[in-house]
Tab-separated table of C-alpha atoms in Angstrom:
chain	number	residue	atom	x	y	z
A	1	MET	CA	10.749	-19.386	-41.078
A	2	SER	CA	10.263	-15.812	-42.320
A	3	LEU	CA	8.353	-13.250	-40.256
A	4	LYS	CA	5.633	-13.292	-42.912
A	5	ARG	CA	5.224	-17.065	-42.587
A	6	PHE	CA	5.377	-16.735	-38.816
A	7	HIS	CA	2.603	-14.146	-38.950
A	8	HIS	CA	0.465	-16.391	-41.143
A	9	PHE	CA	1.010	-19.401	-38.876
A	10	VAL	CA	-0.782	-18.119	-36.011
A	11	PHE	CA	-2.825	-16.943	-32.446
A	12	THR	CA	-5.101	-16.758	-30.092
A	13	VAL	CA	-5.112	-17.808	-26.704
A	14	LEU	CA	-6.869	-19.251	-26.371
A	15	ILE	CA	-8.909	-22.493	-27.255
A	16	ILE	CA	-12.485	-23.616	-26.595
A	17	LEU	CA	-14.806	-26.543	-27.471
A	18	SER	CA	-18.425	-27.445	-27.319
A	19	ALA	CA	-20.668	-29.891	-29.159
A	20	SER	CA	-22.069	-27.336	-31.566
A	21	SER	CA	-23.357	-27.455	-35.108
A	22	CYS	CA	-20.002	-26.292	-36.465
A	23	SER	CA	-18.171	-29.212	-34.881
A	24	ASP	CA	-17.912	-32.684	-36.335
A	25	PRO	CA	-18.535	-35.562	-33.901
A	26	VAL	CA	-15.501	-36.633	-31.886
A	27	VAL	CA	-15.390	-40.135	-30.435
A	28	ASN	CA	-14.439	-40.033	-26.757
A	29	PRO	CA	-15.251	-41.968	-23.576
A	30	PRO	CA	-18.509	-40.851	-21.896
A	31	GLY	CA	-17.837	-38.155	-19.323
A	32	ASP	CA	-14.264	-37.610	-20.518
A	33	PRO	CA	-13.846	-33.839	-21.055
A	34	PRO	CA	-11.626	-32.609	-23.902
A	35	TYR	CA	-8.456	-30.553	-23.485
A	36	VAL	CA	-9.879	-27.842	-25.737
A	37	SER	CA	-13.061	-25.851	-25.186
A	38	LEU	CA	-14.940	-23.619	-27.640
A	39	GLN	CA	-18.248	-22.066	-26.637
A	40	THR	CA	-19.897	-18.675	-26.709
A	41	GLY	CA	-19.374	-16.756	-23.470
A	42	ASP	CA	-15.949	-18.173	-22.651
A	43	GLU	CA	-13.448	-15.584	-21.492
A	44	ARG	CA	-9.738	-15.674	-20.628
A	45	GLN	CA	-7.150	-13.181	-19.499
A	46	PHE	CA	-3.438	-13.896	-19.873
A	47	VAL	CA	-0.588	-11.997	-18.228
A	48	LEU	CA	2.926	-11.752	-19.669
A	49	THR	CA	5.472	-12.582	-16.966
A	50	THR	CA	8.111	-10.111	-18.153
A	51	ASP	CA	6.076	-6.894	-17.798
A	52	SER	CA	2.617	-7.891	-16.449
A	53	SER	CA	0.924	-6.717	-19.650
A	54	THR	CA	-2.427	-8.365	-20.326
A	55	LEU	CA	-4.362	-10.060	-23.121
A	56	LEU	CA	-8.126	-10.518	-22.823
A	57	TYR	CA	-10.056	-12.942	-25.048
A	58	ARG	CA	-13.779	-13.566	-25.412
A	59	ILE	CA	-15.823	-15.906	-27.574
A	60	THR	CA	-18.704	-13.629	-28.584
A	61	GLY	CA	-20.795	-15.782	-30.895
A	62	THR	CA	-20.848	-17.543	-34.243
A	63	THR	CA	-20.839	-16.562	-37.899
A	64	LYS	CA	-20.362	-18.302	-41.247
A	65	ARG	CA	-17.455	-18.519	-43.649
A	66	SER	CA	-18.091	-17.761	-47.299
A	67	ASP	CA	-18.631	-21.519	-47.851
A	68	SER	CA	-21.352	-21.529	-45.105
A	69	THR	CA	-19.198	-23.356	-42.515
A	70	LEU	CA	-20.266	-22.202	-39.038
A	71	VAL	CA	-17.345	-20.813	-36.984
A	72	PHE	CA	-16.850	-19.099	-33.622
A	73	ARG	CA	-15.918	-15.411	-33.406
A	74	SER	CA	-13.220	-14.462	-30.890
A	75	GLU	CA	-12.503	-10.872	-29.844
A	76	TRP	CA	-9.258	-9.964	-28.080
A	77	VAL	CA	-7.506	-6.828	-26.842
A	78	TYR	CA	-4.038	-5.964	-25.554
A	79	GLY	CA	-3.900	-4.151	-22.226
A	80	THR	CA	-5.798	-0.857	-22.238
A	81	ASP	CA	-6.056	-0.761	-26.034
A	82	THR	CA	-9.586	0.029	-27.235
A	83	ALA	CA	-9.071	-1.576	-30.653
A	84	ILE	CA	-10.798	-4.963	-30.874
A	85	ASN	CA	-9.039	-7.710	-32.823
A	86	VAL	CA	-11.101	-10.555	-34.277
A	87	SER	CA	-10.231	-14.169	-35.121
A	88	TYR	CA	-12.300	-17.213	-36.114
A	89	TYR	CA	-12.185	-20.849	-34.942
A	90	PHE	CA	-14.037	-24.136	-35.263
A	91	ILE	CA	-13.728	-27.838	-34.451
A	92	ARG	CA	-13.377	-30.574	-37.074
A	93	ASP	CA	-12.100	-34.156	-36.959
A	94	GLY	CA	-10.919	-33.708	-33.383
A	95	TYR	CA	-8.819	-30.589	-34.096
A	96	PHE	CA	-9.204	-26.998	-32.933
A	97	ILE	CA	-8.748	-24.932	-36.101
A	98	ALA	CA	-8.143	-21.245	-36.861
A	99	THR	CA	-9.551	-20.061	-40.182
A	100	ASP	CA	-10.059	-17.095	-42.466
A	101	LEU	CA	-13.660	-16.216	-43.358
A	102	ASP	CA	-12.938	-15.935	-47.060
A	103	THR	CA	-10.420	-17.438	-49.455
A	104	THR	CA	-8.855	-14.015	-50.138
A	105	GLU	CA	-8.904	-12.692	-46.549
A	106	GLN	CA	-5.904	-10.864	-45.023
A	107	GLY	CA	-3.886	-11.077	-48.238
A	108	HIS	CA	-2.769	-14.641	-47.530
A	109	SER	CA	-1.121	-16.535	-50.347
A	110	ALA	CA	-3.066	-19.427	-51.821
A	111	VAL	CA	-2.341	-22.781	-50.188
A	112	PRO	CA	-2.969	-25.871	-52.335
A	113	GLY	CA	-6.026	-27.726	-51.068
A	114	ASN	CA	-6.475	-25.284	-48.165
A	115	PRO	CA	-8.272	-22.205	-49.563
A	116	PHE	CA	-9.266	-20.766	-46.148
A	117	ARG	CA	-5.742	-21.273	-44.783
A	118	GLU	CA	-6.970	-23.421	-41.914
A	119	GLN	CA	-4.479	-23.904	-39.067
A	120	LYS	CA	-4.724	-26.939	-36.786
A	121	LEU	CA	-3.746	-25.512	-33.403
A	122	ALA	CA	-4.598	-28.304	-30.957
A	123	LYS	CA	-6.202	-31.742	-30.562
A	124	LEU	CA	-9.200	-32.271	-28.298
A	125	TYR	CA	-8.136	-35.798	-27.288
A	126	PRO	CA	-4.380	-36.139	-27.915
A	127	ALA	CA	-2.189	-39.186	-27.432
A	128	ASN	CA	1.324	-38.769	-26.076
A	129	GLY	CA	3.668	-38.140	-29.010
A	130	ASP	CA	0.966	-37.099	-31.491
A	131	ARG	CA	2.441	-34.875	-34.209
A	132	TRP	CA	0.698	-32.956	-36.980
A	133	LYS	CA	1.254	-30.231	-39.535
A	134	SER	CA	-0.385	-26.940	-38.612
A	135	ILE	CA	-1.188	-25.686	-42.124
A	136	ASP	CA	-1.917	-28.374	-44.705
A	137	GLY	CA	-0.552	-27.469	-48.123
A	138	ASP	CA	2.099	-25.083	-46.737
A	139	THR	CA	5.576	-26.535	-47.209
A	140	SER	CA	7.044	-24.234	-44.528
A	141	SER	CA	4.338	-24.936	-41.917
A	142	ILE	CA	5.262	-25.586	-38.311
A	143	TYR	CA	4.481	-28.972	-36.745
A	144	PHE	CA	2.938	-29.496	-33.310
A	145	THR	CA	3.905	-32.347	-30.973
A	146	ALA	CA	1.837	-33.407	-27.944
A	147	SER	CA	3.280	-34.492	-24.591
A	148	PHE	CA	1.553	-34.936	-21.232
A	149	THR	CA	2.559	-33.173	-18.021
A	150	ASP	CA	1.256	-33.681	-14.490
A	151	SER	CA	0.523	-30.040	-13.710
A	152	THR	CA	1.072	-26.441	-14.827
A	153	GLN	CA	1.245	-23.360	-12.594
A	154	THR	CA	-0.524	-20.149	-13.650
A	155	PHE	CA	-1.767	-16.971	-11.971
A	156	ALA	CA	-5.236	-18.563	-11.947
A	157	GLY	CA	-3.907	-21.529	-9.976
A	158	ARG	CA	-2.189	-24.867	-10.537
A	159	PHE	CA	-3.921	-27.124	-13.046
A	160	SER	CA	-3.463	-30.893	-13.178
A	161	ASN	CA	-3.883	-33.349	-16.042
A	162	CYS	CA	-2.281	-31.109	-18.668
A	163	VAL	CA	-0.974	-31.534	-22.188
A	164	CYS	CA	1.771	-29.480	-23.849
A	165	TYR	CA	1.699	-28.771	-27.571
A	166	SER	CA	5.198	-27.829	-28.728
A	167	ALA	CA	5.552	-25.707	-31.864
A	168	GLY	CA	9.131	-26.510	-32.794
A	169	ASP	CA	11.601	-24.210	-31.047
A	170	ILE	CA	9.129	-21.301	-30.987
A	171	LEU	CA	6.845	-21.955	-28.034
A	172	LYS	CA	4.964	-24.452	-25.893
A	173	ILE	CA	1.210	-24.193	-25.345
A	174	PHE	CA	-0.429	-25.807	-22.303
A	175	TYR	CA	-4.018	-27.042	-21.951
A	176	ALA	CA	-5.757	-28.571	-18.948
A	177	LYS	CA	-8.394	-31.272	-19.372
A	178	GLY	CA	-11.874	-29.795	-19.065
A	179	VAL	CA	-10.495	-26.246	-18.821
A	180	GLY	CA	-8.700	-25.489	-22.098
A	181	HIS	CA	-5.771	-23.198	-22.764
A	182	ILE	CA	-3.935	-22.094	-19.612
A	183	ALA	CA	-0.428	-20.968	-20.642
A	184	SER	CA	1.994	-20.310	-23.496
A	185	HIS	CA	5.767	-20.362	-22.934
A	186	PHE	CA	8.021	-18.703	-25.495
A	187	ASN	CA	11.271	-20.616	-25.974
A	188	GLN	CA	13.595	-17.721	-26.781
A	189	GLY	CA	13.678	-15.790	-23.513
A	190	GLU	CA	10.612	-13.664	-24.237
A	191	GLY	CA	8.609	-14.719	-21.207
A	192	LYS	CA	5.402	-16.633	-20.629
A	193	TYR	CA	1.723	-15.867	-21.015
A	194	LEU	CA	-0.033	-17.329	-17.955
A	195	ALA	CA	-3.792	-17.405	-17.427
A	196	SER	CA	-4.974	-15.125	-14.623
A	197	TYR	CA	-8.721	-15.517	-15.248
A	198	ILE	CA	-10.705	-18.255	-16.982
A	199	LYS	CA	-14.479	-18.504	-17.396
A	200	THR	CA	-15.634	-21.625	-19.203
A	201	GLY	CA	-18.310	-24.267	-18.887
A	202	GLY	CA	-20.017	-22.496	-15.990
A	203	LYS	CA	-16.796	-22.420	-13.949
A	204	VAL	CA	-14.499	-19.523	-13.035
A	205	PHE	CA	-10.797	-19.806	-12.175
A	206	GLY	CA	-8.679	-16.959	-10.769
A	207	SER	CA	-9.407	-13.241	-11.091
A	208	LYS	CA	-8.584	-10.514	-13.591
A	209	PHE	CA	-5.449	-8.405	-13.313
A	210	PRO	CA	-5.806	-4.658	-14.054
A	211	ALA	CA	-5.529	-4.156	-17.813
A	212	LYS	CA	-1.975	-3.152	-18.710
A	213	SER	CA	-0.349	-2.420	-22.053
A	214	PRO	CA	3.169	-3.668	-22.933
A	215	ALA	CA	6.021	-1.790	-21.254
A	216	GLY	CA	7.812	0.957	-23.160
A	217	SER	CA	6.824	2.827	-26.276
A	218	GLU	CA	6.966	-0.318	-28.414
A	219	PRO	CA	5.268	-3.661	-27.710
A	220	LEU	CA	7.483	-6.481	-26.521
A	221	PHE	CA	6.536	-8.702	-29.441
A	222	THR	CA	6.814	-7.992	-33.133
A	223	PRO	CA	3.462	-7.984	-34.981
A	224	SER	CA	4.179	-11.512	-36.223
A	225	LYS	CA	4.729	-12.871	-32.720
A	226	ARG	CA	1.716	-10.993	-31.385
A	227	LYS	CA	-0.283	-12.729	-34.124
A	228	LEU	CA	1.112	-16.026	-32.901
A	229	ALA	CA	-0.026	-15.213	-29.384
A	230	GLU	CA	-3.437	-14.437	-30.796
A	231	SER	CA	-4.014	-17.824	-32.393
A	232	LEU	CA	-2.363	-19.981	-29.816
A	233	LEU	CA	-3.443	-18.201	-26.755
A	234	LEU	CA	-6.636	-17.762	-28.223
A	235	GLY	CA	-6.263	-20.815	-29.662
A	236	ALA	CA	-6.196	-20.716	-26.587
A	237	MET	CA	-9.441	-20.715	-25.172
């Protein structure tokens, strides 16, 4: 996959759900919380294990796409950077989806049948072995595969009842039931993003690390891989 395609594929971290007007109904057992959460006020900080640099994500509210679909607005910053990055997400048919606001946004190429270049980043209620295409209509799109794991360790603590969404040989993204996105592991020796602080659903896990930018004069990740972190980490809420 080219860097351009890789850039288009993602972010993130982070991924969040609620029963809101922008979300289609999802059939699930009463009292069974989803693996993904998406609600205004959610906040997550992730720390990169290789240099302790930080990513901070917040769901700040809702807005509408150009077709009037209601979506959530996510703001995120790297370390001590003052520039705010913005991404948009919503829930439909049991998937957590990243989207553009307009059909011509960010210079993306047209995708047949997918004018807003929607990216399915996670399932709210996965089954072991579930597999799906991230970007419908894109012949080079990455596929995600779901597998369950007993627990996952992060800076915010150890979380049980987790699911891992593998994106080919690129990375693995971990979610905990009722909590949401908790970690992303890169598969090519580039470290792990682990949650240090999570605020969601009236609960708080862990505490924030001091904001820290990537080590050295250049960021550890290329812009394309930082974009991936954005959607999946974010995707990650």
